[in-house]
Short mmCIF file of C-alpha atoms in Angstrom, two decimals:
data_model
loop_
_atom_site.label_atom_id
_atom_site.label_comp_id
_atom_site.label_asym_id
_atom_site.label_seq_id
_atom_site.Cartn_x
_atom_site.Cartn_y
_atom_site.Cartn_z
CA MET A 1 31.97 43.21 -19.56
CA THR A 2 32.45 39.73 -18.03
CA ARG A 3 32.68 39.37 -14.33
CA ILE A 4 35.52 36.87 -13.61
CA ALA A 5 36.23 35.13 -10.24
CA CYS A 6 39.59 33.77 -9.77
CA PHE A 7 39.57 31.01 -7.23
CA VAL A 8 42.81 30.93 -5.27
CA GLU A 9 44.09 29.69 -1.90
CA LYS A 10 46.58 31.44 0.30
CA TYR A 11 49.47 29.33 -1.00
CA ASN A 12 49.01 30.80 -4.49
CA PHE A 13 50.47 34.04 -3.21
CA SER A 14 53.40 32.57 -1.21
CA TYR A 15 55.73 32.28 -4.34
CA SER A 16 56.35 35.81 -5.69
CA LYS A 17 56.43 34.81 -9.35
CA GLU A 18 52.99 33.19 -9.03
CA ALA A 19 51.61 36.13 -7.18
CA GLU A 20 53.00 38.47 -9.97
CA ALA A 21 51.34 36.23 -12.63
CA LEU A 22 48.07 36.44 -10.83
CA GLN A 23 48.39 40.24 -10.74
CA ASN A 24 49.09 40.09 -14.49
CA PHE A 25 45.89 38.19 -15.07
CA LYS A 26 43.95 40.76 -13.09
CA GLN A 27 45.47 43.79 -14.89
CA THR A 28 45.04 42.12 -18.31
CA ALA A 29 41.39 41.42 -17.57
CA GLU A 30 40.75 44.96 -16.33
CA SER A 31 42.59 46.49 -19.26
CA MET A 32 40.19 44.44 -21.50
CA GLY A 33 37.22 46.03 -19.77
CA HIS A 34 36.36 42.92 -17.48
CA GLU A 35 35.90 42.67 -13.80
CA PHE A 36 38.36 40.25 -12.15
CA ASN A 37 38.25 39.44 -8.35
CA PHE A 38 40.14 36.90 -6.30
CA MET A 39 37.85 34.49 -4.57
CA PHE A 40 39.00 32.43 -1.59
CA ARG A 41 37.26 29.35 -0.07
CA ASN A 42 35.19 31.54 2.19
CA GLY A 43 33.66 33.26 -0.81
CA LEU A 44 31.94 30.23 -2.55
CA SER A 45 28.48 31.68 -1.89
CA GLU A 46 29.56 34.52 -4.28
CA ILE A 47 29.86 32.17 -7.33
CA PRO A 48 26.40 32.98 -8.67
CA LYS A 49 27.30 36.72 -8.91
CA TYR A 50 29.98 36.00 -11.63
CA ASP A 51 29.92 35.10 -15.37
CA ALA A 52 33.09 32.97 -15.28
CA VAL A 53 35.44 31.24 -12.89
CA PHE A 54 39.12 30.76 -13.39
CA ILE A 55 40.72 28.23 -10.94
CA ARG A 56 44.28 28.72 -9.88
CA ALA A 57 44.31 26.68 -6.70
CA THR A 58 45.39 23.19 -6.87
CA THR A 59 42.63 21.01 -8.49
CA ASP A 60 41.52 17.45 -7.45
CA PRO A 61 38.00 16.02 -7.17
CA LEU A 62 38.57 15.87 -3.42
CA TYR A 63 39.64 19.55 -3.01
CA THR A 64 37.48 22.60 -2.64
CA ALA A 65 38.56 23.59 -6.21
CA TYR A 66 36.43 20.87 -7.60
CA VAL A 67 33.41 21.96 -5.66
CA VAL A 68 33.95 25.51 -7.08
CA SER A 69 34.36 24.14 -10.62
CA LYS A 70 31.29 21.90 -10.46
CA THR A 71 29.14 24.48 -8.77
CA ALA A 72 30.02 27.03 -11.33
CA TRP A 73 29.42 24.55 -14.06
CA GLU A 74 26.01 23.68 -12.65
CA LEU A 75 25.12 27.34 -12.58
CA GLY A 76 26.08 27.60 -16.34
CA LEU A 77 29.12 29.61 -15.88
CA LYS A 78 32.30 29.44 -18.04
CA VAL A 79 34.86 27.60 -16.03
CA ILE A 80 38.67 26.92 -16.39
CA ASP A 81 39.31 24.18 -15.20
CA ASP A 82 36.04 22.42 -15.97
CA PRO A 83 34.94 19.52 -13.85
CA GLU A 84 35.54 16.94 -16.46
CA SER A 85 39.09 18.05 -17.12
CA ILE A 86 39.72 17.96 -13.44
CA ARG A 87 38.32 14.44 -13.14
CA VAL A 88 40.60 13.09 -16.01
CA CYS A 89 43.81 15.00 -15.22
CA ALA A 90 43.73 14.56 -11.40
CA ASN A 91 43.49 10.72 -11.75
CA LYS A 92 46.41 9.31 -13.75
CA ILE A 93 44.68 5.90 -14.11
CA HIS A 94 41.83 7.58 -15.87
CA GLN A 95 44.14 9.53 -18.05
CA TYR A 96 46.49 6.72 -19.09
CA ARG A 97 43.43 4.52 -19.85
CA LEU A 98 42.33 7.24 -22.25
CA PHE A 99 45.69 7.49 -23.76
CA GLU A 100 45.68 3.70 -24.38
CA LYS A 101 42.21 3.90 -25.91
CA PHE A 102 42.93 6.67 -28.34
CA GLY A 103 46.51 5.67 -29.22
CA VAL A 104 48.30 8.80 -27.60
CA PRO A 105 52.06 7.90 -27.40
CA HIS A 106 52.95 7.68 -23.76
CA ILE A 107 55.47 6.15 -21.35
CA PRO A 108 55.02 2.37 -21.08
CA THR A 109 52.55 1.96 -18.25
CA LEU A 110 50.91 -0.73 -16.11
CA PHE A 111 48.28 -0.49 -13.47
CA LEU A 112 48.74 -2.18 -10.07
CA ASN A 113 45.63 -3.42 -8.16
CA LYS A 114 45.86 -3.46 -4.33
CA GLU A 115 44.08 -6.77 -4.10
CA GLU A 116 46.59 -8.50 -6.46
CA PHE A 117 49.82 -6.98 -5.25
CA HIS A 118 52.29 -9.77 -4.51
CA HIS A 119 55.88 -10.98 -5.19
CA LYS A 120 55.23 -12.53 -8.58
CA GLN A 121 53.72 -9.32 -9.91
CA ILE A 122 56.60 -7.18 -8.70
CA SER A 123 59.06 -9.62 -10.38
CA GLU A 124 57.10 -9.55 -13.54
CA ILE A 125 57.17 -5.63 -13.59
CA PHE A 126 60.94 -5.58 -13.10
CA GLU A 127 61.42 -8.17 -15.78
CA LEU A 128 59.21 -6.09 -18.25
CA PHE A 129 60.47 -2.58 -17.56
CA GLY A 130 63.93 -3.28 -16.01
CA LYS A 131 65.17 -1.63 -12.95
CA PRO A 132 64.35 1.05 -11.69
CA VAL A 133 60.64 1.65 -12.31
CA VAL A 134 58.57 4.61 -11.35
CA ILE A 135 55.54 4.37 -9.16
CA LYS A 136 52.83 7.08 -9.40
CA ALA A 137 49.95 7.53 -7.20
CA PRO A 138 46.92 8.50 -9.30
CA TYR A 139 46.55 11.83 -7.49
CA THR A 140 50.17 12.99 -8.25
CA SER A 141 50.89 16.61 -8.81
CA PHE A 142 53.87 19.03 -8.62
CA SER A 143 56.15 16.00 -8.79
CA LYS A 144 54.82 14.65 -5.45
CA TYR A 145 53.68 11.04 -4.97
CA VAL A 146 56.00 10.00 -7.81
CA GLU A 147 58.97 7.65 -6.76
CA LYS A 148 61.61 5.65 -8.33
CA VAL A 149 62.20 2.08 -6.94
CA ALA A 150 64.91 -0.51 -7.78
CA CYS A 151 64.18 -3.32 -5.46
CA GLU A 152 61.19 -5.28 -4.10
CA THR A 153 61.57 -3.85 -0.57
CA SER A 154 61.32 -0.17 -1.66
CA PHE A 155 58.61 -1.13 -4.27
CA ARG A 156 56.41 -2.52 -1.35
CA ASP A 157 57.22 0.39 0.86
CA VAL A 158 56.22 3.03 -1.72
CA ALA A 159 53.20 1.09 -2.98
CA LYS A 160 51.96 0.50 0.62
CA ARG A 161 52.01 4.27 1.11
CA PHE A 162 50.31 5.18 -1.98
CA PHE A 163 47.64 2.42 -1.61
CA ARG A 164 46.28 4.25 1.46
CA ARG A 165 44.35 6.54 -0.76
CA SER A 166 43.84 4.73 -3.96
CA ASP A 167 43.10 0.98 -4.70
CA PHE A 168 45.08 1.24 -7.93
CA LEU A 169 48.53 2.70 -8.80
CA VAL A 170 50.44 3.48 -11.98
CA VAL A 171 53.75 1.79 -12.57
CA GLN A 172 55.93 3.20 -15.52
CA LYS A 173 59.18 2.45 -17.22
CA PHE A 174 61.92 4.79 -15.96
CA MET A 175 62.97 7.09 -18.81
CA PRO A 176 65.59 9.53 -17.60
CA SER A 177 66.02 12.89 -19.43
CA ARG A 178 67.75 16.22 -18.80
CA PHE A 179 64.33 17.99 -19.24
CA ASP A 180 60.65 17.44 -19.95
CA TRP A 181 58.98 19.60 -22.44
CA ARG A 182 55.98 21.50 -21.12
CA VAL A 183 53.44 22.54 -23.69
CA GLY A 184 50.66 24.85 -22.56
CA VAL A 185 47.43 24.31 -24.53
CA LEU A 186 44.28 26.29 -24.45
CA ASN A 187 41.17 25.19 -26.38
CA ASN A 188 43.22 23.00 -28.73
CA GLU A 189 45.81 25.65 -29.58
CA VAL A 190 49.41 25.83 -28.27
CA LEU A 191 49.76 28.58 -25.77
CA TYR A 192 53.39 28.38 -24.71
CA VAL A 193 56.36 25.99 -24.77
CA CYS A 194 58.97 25.44 -22.03
CA LYS A 195 61.65 23.04 -21.05
CA TYR A 196 61.37 21.98 -17.37
CA MET A 197 64.94 21.09 -16.56
CA MET A 198 65.85 18.42 -13.94
CA PRO A 199 68.00 19.81 -10.99
CA LYS A 200 71.54 18.52 -11.19
CA GLY A 201 71.78 14.80 -10.41
CA LYS A 202 67.98 14.48 -10.10
CA TRP A 203 65.42 12.70 -12.18
CA LYS A 204 62.42 14.87 -11.84
CA HIS A 205 61.71 18.48 -12.13
CA GLY A 206 60.80 18.97 -8.36
CA VAL A 207 62.66 17.16 -5.68
CA LYS A 208 62.12 17.19 -2.02
CA ARG A 209 65.15 18.23 0.01
CA ARG A 210 66.33 15.35 2.27
CA GLY A 211 64.95 15.76 5.77
CA LYS A 212 63.18 19.03 4.94
CA PRO A 213 59.64 19.91 3.75
CA SER A 214 60.77 22.12 0.96
CA PHE A 215 61.40 21.28 -2.62
CA VAL A 216 64.27 22.12 -5.03
CA TRP A 217 63.02 22.91 -8.51
CA GLY A 218 64.95 22.73 -11.88
CA ARG A 219 65.23 25.73 -14.12
CA THR A 220 62.50 26.65 -16.62
CA VAL A 221 63.70 27.45 -20.04
CA SER A 222 61.08 29.11 -22.33
CA LEU A 223 61.00 29.30 -26.13
CA LYS A 224 58.61 30.90 -28.60
CA ARG A 225 55.80 28.57 -29.42
CA ASP A 226 56.29 29.18 -33.15
CA ASN A 227 59.96 27.99 -32.84
CA ALA A 228 59.02 24.72 -31.09
CA PRO A 229 59.23 21.48 -32.93
CA GLN A 230 56.04 20.79 -34.96
CA ARG A 231 55.84 17.15 -33.95
CA LEU A 232 56.14 18.15 -30.32
CA LYS A 233 53.18 20.39 -30.60
CA GLU A 234 51.13 17.90 -32.54
CA THR A 235 51.75 15.34 -29.79
CA ALA A 236 50.63 17.75 -27.08
CA LEU A 237 47.39 18.59 -29.00
CA LYS A 238 46.67 14.94 -29.58
CA ALA A 239 47.04 14.17 -25.81
CA CYS A 240 44.73 17.17 -24.88
CA ALA A 241 42.10 16.22 -27.46
CA VAL A 242 41.24 13.08 -25.42
CA VAL A 243 40.82 15.19 -22.18
CA GLY A 244 38.82 18.25 -23.24
CA CYS A 245 38.96 21.89 -24.54
CA GLY A 246 40.35 23.62 -21.46
CA LEU A 247 43.79 24.99 -20.29
CA TYR A 248 46.48 22.28 -19.96
CA GLY A 249 50.07 21.76 -19.47
CA VAL A 250 51.34 18.74 -21.26
CA ASP A 251 54.55 17.08 -20.13
CA ILE A 252 56.49 15.27 -22.86
CA LYS A 253 59.69 13.52 -23.01
CA GLU A 254 61.92 13.33 -26.07
CA VAL A 255 63.25 9.74 -26.43
CA ASN A 256 65.46 8.97 -29.43
CA GLY A 257 63.88 11.67 -31.47
CA ALA A 258 60.30 10.34 -30.61
CA TYR A 259 57.89 12.39 -28.35
CA VAL A 260 56.08 10.47 -25.63
CA VAL A 261 53.57 12.09 -23.26
CA VAL A 262 54.36 11.88 -19.56
CA GLU A 263 50.98 13.42 -18.52
CA VAL A 264 48.51 16.18 -19.19
CA ASN A 265 47.95 18.50 -16.28
CA ASP A 266 44.92 20.67 -15.79
CA ASN A 267 45.60 23.95 -13.80
CA PRO A 268 49.15 24.30 -15.18
CA SER A 269 51.57 26.56 -13.35
CA ILE A 270 51.88 30.04 -14.84
CA TYR A 271 54.63 31.99 -13.28
CA ARG A 272 55.72 35.48 -14.26
CA GLY A 273 59.04 35.19 -16.18
CA TYR A 274 58.79 31.42 -16.79
CA GLU A 275 55.77 30.22 -18.86
CA ASP A 276 55.12 33.83 -20.16
CA TYR A 277 58.63 34.72 -20.90
CA ARG A 278 58.51 34.31 -24.68
CA ASP A 279 54.90 34.54 -25.44
CA LYS A 280 53.51 37.45 -23.44
CA ASP A 281 49.99 37.15 -24.87
CA ILE A 282 49.10 34.17 -22.80
CA TYR A 283 47.19 36.29 -20.25
CA GLU A 284 45.14 37.88 -22.88
CA LYS A 285 44.28 34.61 -24.56
CA ILE A 286 43.25 33.01 -21.37
CA ILE A 287 41.07 35.99 -20.34
CA SER A 288 39.56 36.12 -23.87
CA GLN A 289 38.63 32.48 -23.43
CA LEU A 290 36.90 33.07 -20.17
CA ALA A 291 35.09 36.12 -21.51
CA GLU A 292 33.90 34.33 -24.71
CA MET B 1 23.24 -6.76 -18.63
CA LEU B 2 26.18 -7.56 -16.39
CA VAL B 3 26.29 -7.04 -12.67
CA VAL B 4 29.58 -6.36 -11.10
CA SER B 5 29.33 -6.70 -7.35
CA ASN B 6 31.60 -7.08 -4.30
CA ILE B 7 28.47 -8.07 -2.26
CA GLY B 8 27.20 -11.67 -2.22
CA LEU B 9 23.90 -11.23 -3.99
CA ARG B 10 21.09 -13.94 -4.37
CA THR B 11 20.22 -13.52 -8.02
CA ASN B 12 20.13 -15.47 -11.23
CA VAL B 13 21.54 -12.53 -13.21
CA HIS B 14 25.06 -12.92 -14.53
CA LEU B 15 27.26 -11.61 -11.81
CA VAL B 16 31.14 -11.06 -11.61
CA LYS B 17 33.49 -9.85 -8.98
CA PRO B 18 35.22 -6.41 -9.42
CA SER B 19 38.69 -8.01 -9.81
CA LYS B 20 37.49 -10.26 -12.68
CA PHE B 21 35.60 -7.38 -14.41
CA LEU B 22 38.55 -5.00 -14.16
CA LYS B 23 40.61 -7.49 -16.27
CA SER B 24 37.90 -8.00 -18.81
CA SER B 25 36.97 -6.12 -22.05
CA VAL B 26 33.33 -6.98 -21.88
CA ARG B 27 30.86 -4.81 -23.78
CA ASP B 28 27.48 -4.67 -21.99
CA PHE B 29 25.31 -2.51 -19.75
CA ILE B 30 26.90 -2.67 -16.41
CA ILE B 31 25.36 -2.34 -13.00
CA ASN B 32 28.02 -1.69 -10.41
CA ILE B 33 27.06 -2.92 -6.96
CA ASN B 34 29.39 -1.97 -4.26
CA ASN B 35 29.06 -1.02 -0.60
CA ASP B 36 31.60 1.80 -1.06
CA TYR B 37 31.97 3.82 -4.29
CA ARG B 38 34.23 6.53 -2.94
CA TYR B 39 36.71 8.29 -5.33
CA MET B 40 39.75 5.99 -5.98
CA LYS B 41 38.26 2.92 -4.32
CA THR B 42 37.59 -0.27 -6.18
CA GLY B 43 33.83 0.68 -6.70
CA TYR B 44 34.85 3.84 -8.52
CA TYR B 45 37.41 2.03 -10.72
CA VAL B 46 34.77 -0.45 -11.76
CA SER B 47 32.61 2.28 -13.19
CA LEU B 48 35.63 4.01 -14.77
CA HIS B 49 36.68 0.79 -16.33
CA ALA B 50 33.15 0.29 -17.85
CA GLU B 51 33.19 3.89 -19.18
CA ILE B 52 36.55 3.48 -20.79
CA LEU B 53 35.32 0.36 -22.50
CA GLY B 54 32.44 2.49 -23.82
CA ASN B 55 29.73 0.76 -21.74
CA ARG B 56 26.66 2.33 -20.15
CA VAL B 57 27.14 1.93 -16.41
CA ILE B 58 25.43 2.91 -13.26
CA PRO B 59 26.72 4.65 -11.40
CA SER B 60 28.81 6.91 -13.61
CA THR B 61 32.17 8.25 -12.26
CA GLU B 62 30.88 11.78 -12.58
CA ASN B 63 27.85 10.94 -10.25
CA ILE B 64 30.14 9.18 -7.79
CA VAL B 65 32.52 12.06 -7.47
CA ASP B 66 29.56 14.61 -7.15
CA ALA B 67 27.46 12.61 -4.66
CA TYR B 68 30.46 12.27 -2.21
CA ARG B 69 31.28 15.93 -2.41
CA LEU B 70 28.65 17.33 -0.07
CA PRO B 71 28.26 20.90 -1.49
CA ILE B 72 27.78 19.41 -4.98
CA LEU B 73 25.37 16.74 -3.74
CA LEU B 74 23.24 19.56 -2.18
CA VAL B 75 23.36 21.71 -5.26
CA ARG B 76 22.38 18.96 -7.63
CA ALA B 77 19.84 17.38 -5.25
CA SER B 78 18.25 20.72 -4.64
CA LYS B 79 17.91 21.33 -8.42
CA ALA B 80 16.21 17.97 -8.67
CA GLY B 81 13.57 19.04 -6.08
CA VAL B 82 15.09 17.40 -2.99
CA PRO B 83 14.41 19.55 0.18
CA THR B 84 17.79 20.81 1.56
CA LEU B 85 18.76 23.26 4.14
CA PRO B 86 21.07 26.35 3.80
CA TYR B 87 24.64 25.47 3.93
CA LEU B 88 28.05 27.24 4.08
CA VAL B 89 31.46 25.97 2.80
CA THR B 90 34.14 27.64 4.66
CA ASP B 91 37.05 27.04 7.15
CA SER B 92 36.13 30.10 9.24
CA VAL B 93 34.31 29.62 12.55
CA LYS B 94 33.52 33.40 12.62
CA GLN B 95 31.92 33.15 9.14
CA ILE B 96 29.75 30.20 10.30
CA MET B 97 28.64 32.02 13.42
CA ALA B 98 27.81 35.07 11.43
CA GLU B 99 25.50 33.09 9.05
CA PHE B 100 23.83 30.62 11.40
CA THR B 101 22.73 30.13 15.03
CA PHE B 102 23.48 27.14 17.23
CA PRO B 103 23.09 24.26 17.08
CA LEU B 104 24.89 23.39 13.87
CA VAL B 105 25.82 20.19 12.02
CA ILE B 106 29.31 20.18 10.45
CA PHE B 107 30.50 17.86 7.58
CA ALA B 108 34.06 17.54 6.31
CA VAL B 109 34.94 18.60 2.74
CA ASN B 110 38.47 17.12 2.55
CA PRO B 111 40.16 14.30 0.89
CA PHE B 112 40.47 12.16 3.98
CA SER B 113 37.32 12.22 6.14
CA PHE B 114 34.29 10.50 4.68
CA ASN B 115 32.49 9.40 7.79
CA GLY B 116 29.65 11.17 9.32
CA PHE B 117 29.39 14.63 10.89
CA LYS B 118 29.80 16.54 14.16
CA ILE B 119 27.07 18.48 15.97
CA ALA B 120 28.16 21.72 17.57
CA GLN B 121 25.83 23.11 20.33
CA ASN B 122 28.09 26.03 21.22
CA ARG B 123 31.04 28.10 20.15
CA SER B 124 33.70 25.99 21.68
CA ALA B 125 32.17 22.73 20.30
CA LEU B 126 32.06 24.55 16.88
CA TYR B 127 35.80 25.39 17.13
CA ARG B 128 36.60 21.68 17.99
CA ALA B 129 34.48 20.34 15.16
CA VAL B 130 35.89 22.76 12.52
CA LYS B 131 39.48 22.23 13.64
CA SER B 132 39.06 18.47 13.54
CA LEU B 133 37.07 18.14 10.28
CA SER B 134 39.08 20.79 8.36
CA MET B 135 42.33 18.94 9.47
CA ASN B 136 43.61 21.96 11.41
CA TYR B 137 41.97 24.52 9.01
CA ARG B 138 43.76 22.99 5.98
CA TYR B 139 40.52 22.18 4.18
CA ALA B 140 36.95 23.56 4.19
CA VAL B 141 33.94 22.16 6.04
CA CYS B 142 30.29 22.32 5.24
CA ALA B 143 28.09 23.81 7.97
CA GLN B 144 24.34 23.46 8.16
CA PRO B 145 21.85 24.55 10.77
CA LEU B 146 20.47 21.89 12.91
CA TYR B 147 16.74 22.65 13.46
CA GLY B 148 15.53 19.17 14.28
CA GLU B 149 17.11 15.67 14.64
CA MET B 150 19.62 13.88 12.43
CA ALA B 151 18.99 10.36 11.28
CA ASN B 152 20.50 8.12 8.71
CA TYR B 153 18.82 5.62 6.32
CA LYS B 154 20.23 2.95 4.14
CA SER B 155 19.05 3.43 0.50
CA PHE B 156 19.06 0.66 -2.19
CA PHE B 157 18.11 1.72 -5.70
CA GLY B 158 16.36 4.62 -4.28
CA LYS B 159 14.30 2.61 -1.77
CA CYS B 160 14.78 3.30 1.94
CA ASP B 161 14.70 0.86 4.90
CA VAL B 162 11.88 2.88 6.40
CA VAL B 163 8.11 2.99 6.09
CA ASP B 164 5.91 6.12 6.46
CA LYS B 165 8.66 8.38 7.77
CA GLU B 166 7.79 11.83 6.43
CA ASN B 167 9.10 12.36 2.87
CA VAL B 168 12.29 10.13 3.36
CA ASP B 169 11.16 7.71 0.65
CA GLU B 170 10.74 10.51 -1.83
CA ILE B 171 14.12 11.96 -0.96
CA SER B 172 15.75 8.54 -1.44
CA ARG B 173 14.13 8.10 -4.76
CA LYS B 174 15.02 11.51 -6.04
CA VAL B 175 18.68 11.18 -4.89
CA TYR B 176 18.74 7.86 -6.70
CA GLU B 177 17.27 9.31 -9.89
CA THR B 178 19.73 12.08 -9.82
CA PHE B 179 22.94 10.23 -9.03
CA ASN B 180 22.04 6.52 -9.78
CA ILE B 181 23.99 5.23 -6.81
CA PRO B 182 22.44 1.94 -5.99
CA VAL B 183 23.87 1.38 -2.47
CA CYS B 184 24.38 4.26 -0.02
CA LYS B 185 23.54 5.85 3.29
CA LEU B 186 21.62 9.15 3.49
CA HIS B 187 21.92 11.61 6.41
CA ILE B 188 18.60 13.32 6.83
CA GLN B 189 17.38 16.02 9.30
CA HIS B 190 13.83 15.78 10.48
CA VAL B 191 12.28 19.26 11.19
CA GLY B 192 8.72 19.75 12.14
CA GLY B 193 7.30 16.91 10.09
CA GLU B 194 9.48 17.49 7.05
CA ALA B 195 12.65 15.66 6.02
CA TYR B 196 15.72 17.44 4.59
CA LEU B 197 18.75 15.86 2.88
CA CYS B 198 21.98 16.71 4.72
CA GLY B 199 24.62 14.18 3.68
CA PHE B 200 25.57 11.05 1.81
CA GLN B 201 27.91 8.27 2.89
CA ALA B 202 29.27 4.84 1.83
CA LEU B 203 27.97 1.72 3.74
CA GLU B 204 30.16 -0.46 5.71
CA MET B 205 29.93 -4.09 4.55
CA GLU B 206 28.67 -5.06 8.02
CA GLU B 207 25.80 -2.62 7.79
CA ILE B 208 24.32 -4.67 4.87
CA SER B 209 21.92 -7.14 6.41
CA PRO B 210 20.37 -10.34 4.79
CA SER B 211 17.19 -8.50 4.24
CA ASP B 212 19.14 -5.63 2.47
CA LEU B 213 20.65 -8.26 0.25
CA ASN B 214 17.16 -9.44 -0.73
CA VAL B 215 16.13 -5.96 -1.51
CA ILE B 216 19.06 -5.40 -3.76
CA SER B 217 18.80 -8.72 -5.37
CA SER B 218 15.07 -8.31 -6.18
CA GLU B 219 15.85 -4.89 -7.59
CA ILE B 220 18.39 -6.30 -9.91
CA MET B 221 16.03 -9.12 -11.02
CA GLU B 222 13.40 -6.50 -11.80
CA ILE B 223 15.85 -4.35 -13.90
CA SER B 224 16.94 -7.58 -15.63
CA GLU B 225 13.42 -8.54 -16.46
CA LYS B 226 12.64 -5.14 -17.89
CA GLY B 227 15.83 -5.60 -20.05
CA GLY B 228 17.88 -2.85 -18.38
CA PHE B 229 17.11 0.81 -17.71
CA ASP B 230 14.93 3.01 -19.94
#
């Protein structure tokens, strides 16, 4: 029997489909003979009592989730998401530099330095990528801190905001599509495949409602992993290979028949009825990996 | 050996500015000297760039992230034999009061606050400290008991700007051996003739004095003469 702690925050239970998926993890683990307890941020001192930690709260080196991951790692526990995966996936500069180094096909990307941010550079970027371009803060997640700009004024406005937390930003060519592929990968094997559709008239999967704090999300269309295009799965596995052997959600765009990686996410969303719709065994596979 | 520094050092060793290094594809052993290595700041990206190029670099990005995350700093430092005090990561005032008695020292564990700590002598001060450092209970804080007095020391290559002050020198050396961060500030608590590591912080550029520059420069010269690290 493996004692598994699932690190969560209160917001993980605010959306019913995510809360149901978390209950599925618990039921699956218990049916496999393991102990599975939810651990909140006030329970960090309990980490040494467990054999494995499964992180479901949003990860970033600056969040409590990283403290949990690294503490468990230092104690020799099995951890999903491991600290190295968090560091690579949570910083898009780190990730795209690795994609460049290891030849992973990805969206044409430039890095913008706060110290060398001036008119000439913006003009050169527009000349190279055309208008609009996409500016990403390195710490982007859930479609936040990713904005499309088509003129120097909005470029400066967005960059100034994102430079508050990071001295470098990512600038990418704008490549519109009706959907992004999302390939779930666990330990170098494809776990599930979905299409994350863009909401009508929008260019990314999650878009903030004008003047409101809430987001509108596009549909999730699931397909059986065995029926997904082979080249798509190979591209996803190649991207994950440069990050690590954990649990990832790879976003991929299909452009003129070619697959280009948008990004690799650690801690991918798993909602009941979405990611698990076609391949019901994802809970069992993840729990088995933790209990290994 | 290449030294990348945003600080004006007095040394004969080959030295480049971070902006120049970040555009280069140099293959060498890199010493990254910066007053501020915090995550996503230029000091961090210098180490990241060196690692991506396949260079050996101090400090590594892993050590940078860990040193600035207080609970991880304390776990790893404690494993390396650095004296630390009990601590609690939480956003609950009730839990802190159940674990410790006043006075307490509270550090932030959030993406935005990096500077210093607050001391809480009583319940209302604790509520104020936790509310402020947790950004209205959105993030966790790290609480430690305050048994003695807090002090901070500048540390350069594991050497402290203090002489014969309990075991501060030893703490500074061990923290450097564990995290390899050449320039930093250590928060230390002095309790009954013993020193305990409580926190870690970046230095402001203004805090680095001419004599500190001499210390850093001579350390670099020494490393250079030895032909790098062992």
